[in-house]
Coordinates of N, CA and C in Angstrom, one line a residue:
X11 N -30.1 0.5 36.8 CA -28.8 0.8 37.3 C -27.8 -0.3 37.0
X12 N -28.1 -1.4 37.3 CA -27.3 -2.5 36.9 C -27.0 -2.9 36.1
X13 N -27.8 -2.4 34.6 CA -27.5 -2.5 33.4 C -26.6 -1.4 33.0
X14 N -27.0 -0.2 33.5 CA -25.5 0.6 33.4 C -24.2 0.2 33.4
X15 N -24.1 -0.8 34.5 CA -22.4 -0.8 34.5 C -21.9 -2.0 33.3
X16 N -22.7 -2.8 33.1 CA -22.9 -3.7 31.8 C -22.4 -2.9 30.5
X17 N -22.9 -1.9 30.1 CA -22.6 -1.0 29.2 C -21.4 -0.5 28.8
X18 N -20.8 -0.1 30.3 CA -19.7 0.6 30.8 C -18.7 0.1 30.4
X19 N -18.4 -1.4 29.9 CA -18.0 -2.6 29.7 C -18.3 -3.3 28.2
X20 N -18.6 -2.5 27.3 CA -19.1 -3.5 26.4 C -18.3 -2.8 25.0
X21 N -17.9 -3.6 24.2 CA -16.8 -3.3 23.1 C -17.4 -4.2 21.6
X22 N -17.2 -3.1 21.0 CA -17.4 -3.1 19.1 C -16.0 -3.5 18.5
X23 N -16.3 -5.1 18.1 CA -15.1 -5.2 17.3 C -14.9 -5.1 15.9
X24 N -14.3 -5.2 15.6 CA -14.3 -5.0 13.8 C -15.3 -4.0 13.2
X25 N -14.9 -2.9 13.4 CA -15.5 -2.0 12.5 C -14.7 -1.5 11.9
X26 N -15.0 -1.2 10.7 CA -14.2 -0.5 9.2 C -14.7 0.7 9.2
X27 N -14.1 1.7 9.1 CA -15.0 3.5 8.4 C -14.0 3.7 7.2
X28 N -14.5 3.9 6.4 CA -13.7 4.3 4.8 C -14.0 5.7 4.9
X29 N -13.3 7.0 4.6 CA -13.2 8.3 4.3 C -12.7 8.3 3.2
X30 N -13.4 9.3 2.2 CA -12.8 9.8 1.1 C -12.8 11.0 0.6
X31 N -12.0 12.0 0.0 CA -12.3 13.1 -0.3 C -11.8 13.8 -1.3
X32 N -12.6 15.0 -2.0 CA -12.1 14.5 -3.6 C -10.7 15.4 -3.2
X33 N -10.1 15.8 -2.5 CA -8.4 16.8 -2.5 C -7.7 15.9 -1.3
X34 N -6.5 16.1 -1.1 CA -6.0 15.6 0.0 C -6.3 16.5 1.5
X35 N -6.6 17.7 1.4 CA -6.7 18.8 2.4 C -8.1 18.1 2.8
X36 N -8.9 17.5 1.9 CA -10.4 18.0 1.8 C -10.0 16.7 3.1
X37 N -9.9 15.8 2.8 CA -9.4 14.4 3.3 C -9.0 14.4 4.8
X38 N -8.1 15.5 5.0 CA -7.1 16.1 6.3 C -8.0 16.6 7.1
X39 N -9.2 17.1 6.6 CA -10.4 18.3 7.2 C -11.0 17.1 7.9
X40 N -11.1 16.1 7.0 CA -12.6 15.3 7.1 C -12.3 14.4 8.5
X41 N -10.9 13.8 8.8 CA -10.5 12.9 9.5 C -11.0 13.1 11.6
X42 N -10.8 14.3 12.0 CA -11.2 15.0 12.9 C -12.5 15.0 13.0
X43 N -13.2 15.2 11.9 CA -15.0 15.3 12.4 C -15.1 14.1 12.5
X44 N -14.9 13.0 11.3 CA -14.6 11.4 11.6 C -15.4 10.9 12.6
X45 N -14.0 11.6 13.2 CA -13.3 10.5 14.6 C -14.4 11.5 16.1
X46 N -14.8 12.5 15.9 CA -15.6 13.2 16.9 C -16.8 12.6 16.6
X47 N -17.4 12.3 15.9 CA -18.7 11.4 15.4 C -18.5 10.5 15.7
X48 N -17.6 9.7 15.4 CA -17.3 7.9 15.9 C -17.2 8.1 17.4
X49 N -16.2 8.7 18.3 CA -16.3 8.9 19.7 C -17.5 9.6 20.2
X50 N -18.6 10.3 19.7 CA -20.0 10.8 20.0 C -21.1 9.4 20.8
X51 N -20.9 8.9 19.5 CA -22.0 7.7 19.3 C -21.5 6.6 20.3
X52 N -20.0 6.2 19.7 CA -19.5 5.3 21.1 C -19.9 5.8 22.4
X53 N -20.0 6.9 23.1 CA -20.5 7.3 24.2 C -21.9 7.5 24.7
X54 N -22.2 7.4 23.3 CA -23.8 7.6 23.6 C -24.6 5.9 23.8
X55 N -23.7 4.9 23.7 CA -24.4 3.9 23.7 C -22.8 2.7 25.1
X56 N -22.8 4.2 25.3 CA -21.4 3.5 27.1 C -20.8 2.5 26.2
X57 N -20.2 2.5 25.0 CA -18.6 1.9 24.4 C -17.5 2.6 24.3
X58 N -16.6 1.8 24.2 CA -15.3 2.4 24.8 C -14.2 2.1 23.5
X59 N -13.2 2.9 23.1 CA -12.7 2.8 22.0 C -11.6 2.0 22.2
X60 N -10.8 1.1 22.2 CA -9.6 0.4 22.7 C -8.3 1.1 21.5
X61 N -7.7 1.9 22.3 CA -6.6 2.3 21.2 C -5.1 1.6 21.0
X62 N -5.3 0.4 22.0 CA -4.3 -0.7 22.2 C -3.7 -0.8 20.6
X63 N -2.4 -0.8 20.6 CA -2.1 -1.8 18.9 C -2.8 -2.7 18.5
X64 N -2.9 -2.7 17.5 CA -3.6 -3.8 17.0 C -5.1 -3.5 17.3
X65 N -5.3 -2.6 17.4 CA -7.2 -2.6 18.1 C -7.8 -1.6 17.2
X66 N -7.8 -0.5 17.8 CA -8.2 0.8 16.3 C -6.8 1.9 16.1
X67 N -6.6 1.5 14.8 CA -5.8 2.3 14.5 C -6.1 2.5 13.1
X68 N -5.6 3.9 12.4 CA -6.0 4.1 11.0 C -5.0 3.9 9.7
X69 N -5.5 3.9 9.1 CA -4.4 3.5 7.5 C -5.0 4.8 7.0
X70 N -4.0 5.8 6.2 CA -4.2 7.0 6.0 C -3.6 6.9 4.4
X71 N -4.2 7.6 3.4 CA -3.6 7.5 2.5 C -4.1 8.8 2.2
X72 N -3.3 9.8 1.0 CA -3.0 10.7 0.9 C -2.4 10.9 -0.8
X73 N -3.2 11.4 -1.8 CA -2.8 11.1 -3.1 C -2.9 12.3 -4.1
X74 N -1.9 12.5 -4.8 CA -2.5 13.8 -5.8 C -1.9 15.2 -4.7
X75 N -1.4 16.1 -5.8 CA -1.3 17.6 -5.3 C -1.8 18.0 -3.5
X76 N -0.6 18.2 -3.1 CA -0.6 18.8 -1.7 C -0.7 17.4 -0.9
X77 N -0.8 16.7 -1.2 CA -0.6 15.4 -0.2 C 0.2 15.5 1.0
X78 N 1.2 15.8 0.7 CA 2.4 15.5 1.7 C 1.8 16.6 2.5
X79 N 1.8 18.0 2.5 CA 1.2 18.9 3.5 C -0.1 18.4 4.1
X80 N -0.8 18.0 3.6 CA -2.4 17.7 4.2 C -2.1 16.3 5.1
X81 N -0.8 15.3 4.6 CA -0.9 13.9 5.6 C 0.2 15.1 7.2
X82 N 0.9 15.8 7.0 CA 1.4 16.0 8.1 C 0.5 17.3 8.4
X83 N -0.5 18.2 8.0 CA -1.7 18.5 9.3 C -1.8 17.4 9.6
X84 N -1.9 16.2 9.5 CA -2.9 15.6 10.3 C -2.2 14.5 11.4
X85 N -0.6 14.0 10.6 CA -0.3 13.0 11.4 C 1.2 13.4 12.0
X86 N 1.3 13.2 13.2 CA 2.4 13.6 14.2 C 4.0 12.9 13.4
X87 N 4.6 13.2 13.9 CA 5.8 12.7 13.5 C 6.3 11.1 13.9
X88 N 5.2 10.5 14.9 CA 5.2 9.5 16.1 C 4.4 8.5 15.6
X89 N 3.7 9.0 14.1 CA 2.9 8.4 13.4 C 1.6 7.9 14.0
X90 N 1.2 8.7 14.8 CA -0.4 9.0 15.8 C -0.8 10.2 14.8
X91 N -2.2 10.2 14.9 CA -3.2 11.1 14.1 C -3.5 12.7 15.3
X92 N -3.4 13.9 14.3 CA -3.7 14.9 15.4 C -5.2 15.0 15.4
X93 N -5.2 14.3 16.3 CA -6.9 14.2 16.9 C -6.9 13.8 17.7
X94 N -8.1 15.0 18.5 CA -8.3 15.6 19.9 C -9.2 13.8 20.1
X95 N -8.8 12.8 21.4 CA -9.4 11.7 21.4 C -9.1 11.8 22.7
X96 N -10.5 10.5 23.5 CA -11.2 10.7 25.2 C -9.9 10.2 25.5
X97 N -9.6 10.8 26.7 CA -8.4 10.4 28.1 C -7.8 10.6 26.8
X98 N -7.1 11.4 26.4 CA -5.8 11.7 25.9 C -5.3 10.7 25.0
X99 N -5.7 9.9 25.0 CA -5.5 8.4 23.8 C -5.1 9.1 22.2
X100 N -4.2 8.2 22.0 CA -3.4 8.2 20.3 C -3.8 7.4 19.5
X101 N -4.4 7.4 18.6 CA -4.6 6.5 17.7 C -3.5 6.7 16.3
X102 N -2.9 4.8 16.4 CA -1.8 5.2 15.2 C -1.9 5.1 13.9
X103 N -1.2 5.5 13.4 CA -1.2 5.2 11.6 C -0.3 4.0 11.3
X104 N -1.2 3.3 10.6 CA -0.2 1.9 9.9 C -0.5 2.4 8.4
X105 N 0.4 1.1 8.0 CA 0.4 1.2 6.6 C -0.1 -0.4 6.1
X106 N -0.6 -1.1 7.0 CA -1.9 -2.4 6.5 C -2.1 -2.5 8.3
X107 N -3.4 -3.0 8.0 CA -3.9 -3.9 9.2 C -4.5 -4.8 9.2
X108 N -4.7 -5.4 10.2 CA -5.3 -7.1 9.8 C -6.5 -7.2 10.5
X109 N -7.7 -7.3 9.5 CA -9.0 -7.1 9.7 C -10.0 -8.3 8.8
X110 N -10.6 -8.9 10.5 CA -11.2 -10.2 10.1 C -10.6 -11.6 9.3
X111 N -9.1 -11.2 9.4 CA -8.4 -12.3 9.4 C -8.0 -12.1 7.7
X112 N -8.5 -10.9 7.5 CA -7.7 -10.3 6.2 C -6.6 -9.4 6.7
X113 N -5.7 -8.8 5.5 CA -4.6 -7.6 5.7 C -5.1 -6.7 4.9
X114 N -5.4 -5.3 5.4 CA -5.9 -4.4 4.4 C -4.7 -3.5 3.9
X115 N -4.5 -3.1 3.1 CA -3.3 -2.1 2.6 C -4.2 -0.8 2.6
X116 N -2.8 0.3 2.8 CA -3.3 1.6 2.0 C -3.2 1.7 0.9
X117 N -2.5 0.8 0.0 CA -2.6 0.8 -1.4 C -3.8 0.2 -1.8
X118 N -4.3 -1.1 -1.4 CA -5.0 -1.8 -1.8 C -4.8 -3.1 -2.6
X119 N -3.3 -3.5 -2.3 CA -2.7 -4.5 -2.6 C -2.8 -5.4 -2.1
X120 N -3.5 -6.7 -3.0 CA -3.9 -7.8 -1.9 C -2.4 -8.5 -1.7
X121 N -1.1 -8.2 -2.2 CA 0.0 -9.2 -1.9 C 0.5 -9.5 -0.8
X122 N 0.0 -8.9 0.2 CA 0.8 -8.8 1.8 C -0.6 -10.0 1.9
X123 N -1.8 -9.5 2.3 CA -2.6 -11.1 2.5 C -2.7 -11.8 1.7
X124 N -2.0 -12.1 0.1 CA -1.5 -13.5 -0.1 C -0.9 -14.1 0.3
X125 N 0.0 -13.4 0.3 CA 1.1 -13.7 1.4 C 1.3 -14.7 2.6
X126 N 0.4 -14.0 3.3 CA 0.0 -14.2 4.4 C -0.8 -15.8 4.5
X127 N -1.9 -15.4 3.9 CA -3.0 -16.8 3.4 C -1.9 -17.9 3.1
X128 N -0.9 -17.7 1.8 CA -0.1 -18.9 1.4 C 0.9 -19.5 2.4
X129 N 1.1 -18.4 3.8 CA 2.1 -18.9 4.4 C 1.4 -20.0 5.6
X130 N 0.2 -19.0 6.1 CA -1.1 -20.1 6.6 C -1.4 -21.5 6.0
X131 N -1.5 -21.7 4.4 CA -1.4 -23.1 3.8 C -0.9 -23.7 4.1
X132 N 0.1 -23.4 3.7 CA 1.9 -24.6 3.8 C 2.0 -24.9 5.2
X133 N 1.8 -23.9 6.2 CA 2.2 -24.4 7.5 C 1.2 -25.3 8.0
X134 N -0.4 -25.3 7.5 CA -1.4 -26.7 7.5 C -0.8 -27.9 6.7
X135 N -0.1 -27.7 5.7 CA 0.3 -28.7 4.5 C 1.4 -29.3 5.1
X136 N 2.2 -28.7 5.3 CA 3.8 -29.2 5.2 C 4.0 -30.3 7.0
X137 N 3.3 -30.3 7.8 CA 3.6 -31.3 8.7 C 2.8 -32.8 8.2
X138 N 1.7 -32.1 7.6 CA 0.9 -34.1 6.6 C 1.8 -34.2 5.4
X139 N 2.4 -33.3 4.4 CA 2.7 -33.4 3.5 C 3.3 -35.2 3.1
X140 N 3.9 -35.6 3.8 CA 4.9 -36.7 3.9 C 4.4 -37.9 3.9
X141 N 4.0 -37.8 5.2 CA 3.2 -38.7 5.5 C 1.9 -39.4 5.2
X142 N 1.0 -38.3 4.6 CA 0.0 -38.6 4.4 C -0.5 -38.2 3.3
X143 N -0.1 -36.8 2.4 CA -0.6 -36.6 1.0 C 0.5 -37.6 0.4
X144 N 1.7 -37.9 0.3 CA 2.3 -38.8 -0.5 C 2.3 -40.4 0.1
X145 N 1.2 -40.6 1.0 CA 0.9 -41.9 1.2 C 0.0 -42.9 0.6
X146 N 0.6 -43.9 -0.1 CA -0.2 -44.9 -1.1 C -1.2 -45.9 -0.4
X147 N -1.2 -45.6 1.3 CA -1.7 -46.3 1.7 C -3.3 -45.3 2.4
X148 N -3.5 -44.3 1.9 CA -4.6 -43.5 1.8 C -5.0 -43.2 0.7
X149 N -6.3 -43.8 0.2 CA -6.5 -43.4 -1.0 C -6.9 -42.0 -1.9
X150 N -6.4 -41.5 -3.2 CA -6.4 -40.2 -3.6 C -7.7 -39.5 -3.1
X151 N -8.8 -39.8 -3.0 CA -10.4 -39.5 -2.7 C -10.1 -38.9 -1.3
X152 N -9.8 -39.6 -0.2 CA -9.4 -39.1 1.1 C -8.4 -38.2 1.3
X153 N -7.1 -37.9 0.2 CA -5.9 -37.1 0.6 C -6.6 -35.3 -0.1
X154 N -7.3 -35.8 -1.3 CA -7.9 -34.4 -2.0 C -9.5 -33.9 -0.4
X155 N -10.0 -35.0 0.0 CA -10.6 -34.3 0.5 C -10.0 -33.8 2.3
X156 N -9.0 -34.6 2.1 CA -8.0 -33.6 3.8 C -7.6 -32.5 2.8
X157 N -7.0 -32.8 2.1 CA -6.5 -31.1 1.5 C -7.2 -30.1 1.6
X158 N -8.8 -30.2 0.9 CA -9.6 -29.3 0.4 C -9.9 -29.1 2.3
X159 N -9.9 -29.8 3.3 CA -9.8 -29.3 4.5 C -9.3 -28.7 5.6
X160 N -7.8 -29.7 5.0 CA -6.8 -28.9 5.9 C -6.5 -27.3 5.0
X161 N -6.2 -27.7 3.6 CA -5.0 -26.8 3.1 C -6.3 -25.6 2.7
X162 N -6.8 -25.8 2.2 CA -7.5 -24.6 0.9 C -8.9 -24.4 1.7
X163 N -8.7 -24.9 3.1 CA -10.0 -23.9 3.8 C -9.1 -23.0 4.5
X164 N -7.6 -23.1 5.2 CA -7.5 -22.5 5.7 C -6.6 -20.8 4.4
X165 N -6.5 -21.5 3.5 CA -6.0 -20.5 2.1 C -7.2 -19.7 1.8
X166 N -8.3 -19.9 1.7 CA -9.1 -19.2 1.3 C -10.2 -19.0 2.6
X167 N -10.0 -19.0 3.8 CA -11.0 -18.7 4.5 C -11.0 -16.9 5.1
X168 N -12.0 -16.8 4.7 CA -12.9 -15.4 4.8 C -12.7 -14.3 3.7
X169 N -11.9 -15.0 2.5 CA -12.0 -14.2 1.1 C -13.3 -13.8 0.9
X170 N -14.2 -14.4 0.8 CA -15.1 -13.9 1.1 C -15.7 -12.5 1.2
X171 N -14.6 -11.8 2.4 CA -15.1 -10.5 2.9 C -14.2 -9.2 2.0
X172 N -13.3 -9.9 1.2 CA -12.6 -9.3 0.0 C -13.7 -8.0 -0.7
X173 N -13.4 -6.9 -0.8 CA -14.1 -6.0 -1.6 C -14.0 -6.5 -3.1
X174 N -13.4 -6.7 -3.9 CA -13.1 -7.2 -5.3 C -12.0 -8.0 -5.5
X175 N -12.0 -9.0 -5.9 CA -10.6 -9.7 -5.8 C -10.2 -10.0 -8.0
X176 N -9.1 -9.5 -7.8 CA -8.9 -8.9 -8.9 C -8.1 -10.4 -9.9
X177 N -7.6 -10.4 -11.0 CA -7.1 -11.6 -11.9 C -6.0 -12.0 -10.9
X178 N -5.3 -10.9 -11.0 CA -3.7 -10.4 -9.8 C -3.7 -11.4 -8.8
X179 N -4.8 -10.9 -8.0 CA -4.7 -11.3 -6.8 C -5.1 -12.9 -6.8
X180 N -5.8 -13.4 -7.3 CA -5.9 -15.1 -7.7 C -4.8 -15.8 -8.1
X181 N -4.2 -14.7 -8.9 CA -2.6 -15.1 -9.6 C -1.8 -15.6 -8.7
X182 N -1.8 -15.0 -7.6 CA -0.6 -14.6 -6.7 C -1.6 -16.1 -5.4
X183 N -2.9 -16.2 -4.9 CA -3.1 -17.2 -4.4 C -2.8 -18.8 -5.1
X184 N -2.8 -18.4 -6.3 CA -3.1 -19.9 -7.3 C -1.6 -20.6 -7.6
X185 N -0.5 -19.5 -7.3 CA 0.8 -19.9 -7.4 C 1.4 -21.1 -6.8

């Protein structure tokens, strides 16, 4: 009994579901069973979906012949998905989200988390920059290994979890 209410309380972070389907309708069909399968299981093991911003919300993309009809079956004008979800809850549609400390696009464009990553750098870099990588009184051995710790762990941390990272996208970090 007392592990029940433990349950009652307990939350799945970071989970990804990818859908794909070969039409856009096929796609519009698919999103609803989805999400009744994802809310099934969540229930079945007392988790709870948080539809807070920033928590679960979906990136919807829609491509090829009848697109535009098949994204609006599916998504309200309020940019919430029409699907039937527990306690009346909305889950929204974005157009990137930020997952595991990456940005995912609906395109698939890594330039918003270059972006992002390069703006993370500089703001590790730019308060030592002065003082300490142009200081002659630390020798180069020490300023390349605060770099590779301050600047280019926090530039490249959790690339890693990158599906493919393309010429492009290195282009645009290496700049």
């Amino acid at each position: 009994r007392g592990l029940g209410d433990v349950y009652k309380r307990q939350y799945v972070d970071d989970e990804v579901f990818f859908l794909m389907a070969d039409t856009p309708a096929g796609l519009a069909s698919a999103i609803p069973t989805a999400f009744d399968i994802i809310q099934r299981v969540f229930q079945r093991y007392h988790l709870q979906l948080n539809f807070a911003a920033g928590k679960t919300e979906a990136i919807v993309r829609f491509a090829g012949k009848g697109a535009h009809p098949a994204r609006a079956s599916i998504v309200h004008a309020d940019s919430t998905l029409k699907v039937a979800l527990a306690g009346g809850a909305k889950c929204r549609v974005v157009h990137q989200y930020k997952h595991v400390g990456s940005i995912v696009t609906g395109s698939g464009s890594p330039k918003a988390d270059a972006r992002a990553r390069i703006g993370k750098a500089k703001a590790a870099f730019n308060p030592f920059a002065r003082r300490l990588f142009k200081s002659h009184e630390v020798g180069i051995k020490q300023r390349l290994q605060l770099f590779e710790a301050m600047v280019m762990s926090t530039l490249l941390y959790g690339v890693d979890s990158w599906v493919s990272v393309s010429q492009v996208a290195l282009g645009h970090l290496e700049q």
